[in-house]
Short mmCIF file of the C-alpha atoms (twelve columns), coordinates in Angstrom:
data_MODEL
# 
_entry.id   MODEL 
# 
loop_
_atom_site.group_PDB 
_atom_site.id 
_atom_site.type_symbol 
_atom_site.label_atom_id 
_atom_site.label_alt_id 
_atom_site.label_comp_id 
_atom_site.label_asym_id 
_atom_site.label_seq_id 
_atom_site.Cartn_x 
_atom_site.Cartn_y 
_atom_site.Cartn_z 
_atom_site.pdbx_PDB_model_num 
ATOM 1  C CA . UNK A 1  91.331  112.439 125.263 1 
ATOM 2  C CA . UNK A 2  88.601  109.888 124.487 1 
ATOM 3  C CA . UNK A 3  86.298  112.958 123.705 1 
ATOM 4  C CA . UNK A 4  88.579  115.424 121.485 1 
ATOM 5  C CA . UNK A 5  88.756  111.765 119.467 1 
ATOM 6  C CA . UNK A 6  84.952  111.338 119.432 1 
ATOM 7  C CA . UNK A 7  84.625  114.593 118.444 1 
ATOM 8  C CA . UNK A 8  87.399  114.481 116.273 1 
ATOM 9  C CA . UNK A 9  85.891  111.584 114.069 1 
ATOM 10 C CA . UNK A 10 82.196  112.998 114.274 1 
ATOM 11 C CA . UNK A 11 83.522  116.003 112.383 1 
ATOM 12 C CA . UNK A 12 85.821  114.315 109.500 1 
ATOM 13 C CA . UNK A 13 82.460  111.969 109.088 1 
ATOM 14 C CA . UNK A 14 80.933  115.390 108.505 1 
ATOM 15 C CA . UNK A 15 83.527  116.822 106.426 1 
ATOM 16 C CA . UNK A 16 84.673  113.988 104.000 1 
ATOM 17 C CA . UNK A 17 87.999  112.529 103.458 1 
ATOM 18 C CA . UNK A 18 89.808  115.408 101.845 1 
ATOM 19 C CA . UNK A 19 88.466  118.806 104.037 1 
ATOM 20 C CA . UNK A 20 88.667  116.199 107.435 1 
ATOM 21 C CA . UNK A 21 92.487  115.493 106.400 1 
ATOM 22 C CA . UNK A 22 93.424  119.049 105.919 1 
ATOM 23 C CA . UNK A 23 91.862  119.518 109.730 1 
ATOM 24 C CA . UNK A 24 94.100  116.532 110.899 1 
ATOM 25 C CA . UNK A 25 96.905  117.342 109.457 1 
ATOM 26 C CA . UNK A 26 96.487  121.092 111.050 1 
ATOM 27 C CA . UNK A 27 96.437  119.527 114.337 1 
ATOM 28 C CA . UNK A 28 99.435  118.465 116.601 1 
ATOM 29 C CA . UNK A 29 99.733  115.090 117.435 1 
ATOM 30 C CA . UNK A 30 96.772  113.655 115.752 1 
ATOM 31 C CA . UNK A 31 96.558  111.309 112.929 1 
ATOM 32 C CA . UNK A 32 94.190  109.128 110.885 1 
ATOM 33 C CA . UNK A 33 93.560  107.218 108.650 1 
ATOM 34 C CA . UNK A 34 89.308  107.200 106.546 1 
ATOM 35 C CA . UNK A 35 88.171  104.102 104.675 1 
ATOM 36 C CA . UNK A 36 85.088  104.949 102.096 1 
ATOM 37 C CA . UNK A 37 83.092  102.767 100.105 1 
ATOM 38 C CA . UNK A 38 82.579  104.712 97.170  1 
ATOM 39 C CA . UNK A 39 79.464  103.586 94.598  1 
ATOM 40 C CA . UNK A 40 81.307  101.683 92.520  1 
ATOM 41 C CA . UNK A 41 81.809  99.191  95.983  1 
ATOM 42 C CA . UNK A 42 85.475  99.955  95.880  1 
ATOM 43 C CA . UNK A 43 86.659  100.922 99.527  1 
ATOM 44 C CA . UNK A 44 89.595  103.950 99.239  1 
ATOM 45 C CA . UNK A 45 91.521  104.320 101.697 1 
ATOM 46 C CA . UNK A 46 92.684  108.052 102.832 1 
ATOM 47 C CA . UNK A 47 95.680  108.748 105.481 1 
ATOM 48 C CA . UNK A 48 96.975  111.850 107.263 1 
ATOM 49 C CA . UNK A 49 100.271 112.911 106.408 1 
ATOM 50 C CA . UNK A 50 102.253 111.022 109.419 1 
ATOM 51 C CA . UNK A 51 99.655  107.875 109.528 1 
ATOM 52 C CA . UNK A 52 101.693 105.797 107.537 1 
ATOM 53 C CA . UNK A 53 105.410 105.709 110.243 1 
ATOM 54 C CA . UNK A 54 102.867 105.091 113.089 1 
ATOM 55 C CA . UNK A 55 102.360 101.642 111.004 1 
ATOM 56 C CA . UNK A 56 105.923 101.323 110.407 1 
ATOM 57 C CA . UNK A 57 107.387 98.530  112.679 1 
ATOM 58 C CA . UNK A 58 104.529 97.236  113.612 1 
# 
């Protein structure tokens, strides 16, 4: 699985937060969460729709 997740990332790099979440959140059992820096220094942070109850509990 350690390459579908390399490959994975490589393309929502590519793709940009909101195009590489619709591609995550097409996907079974995948999930993630993308942290940009946008020009203004201010880091955003982006998460798939079931990122956020993989934190929960924790």
């Amino acid at each position: 699985e350690a390459t579908t997740a390399d490959a994975l990332a490589t393309a929502v790099s590519v793709m940009g937060p909101e195009e590489g979440l619709k591609l995550v959140d097409s996907l079974p059992d995948v999930e993630c969460m993308i942290m940009v820096r946008g020009q203004d220094d201010i880091v955003r942070t982006h998460m798939s729709q079931g990122f956020a109850s993989l934190l929960e509990g924790s």
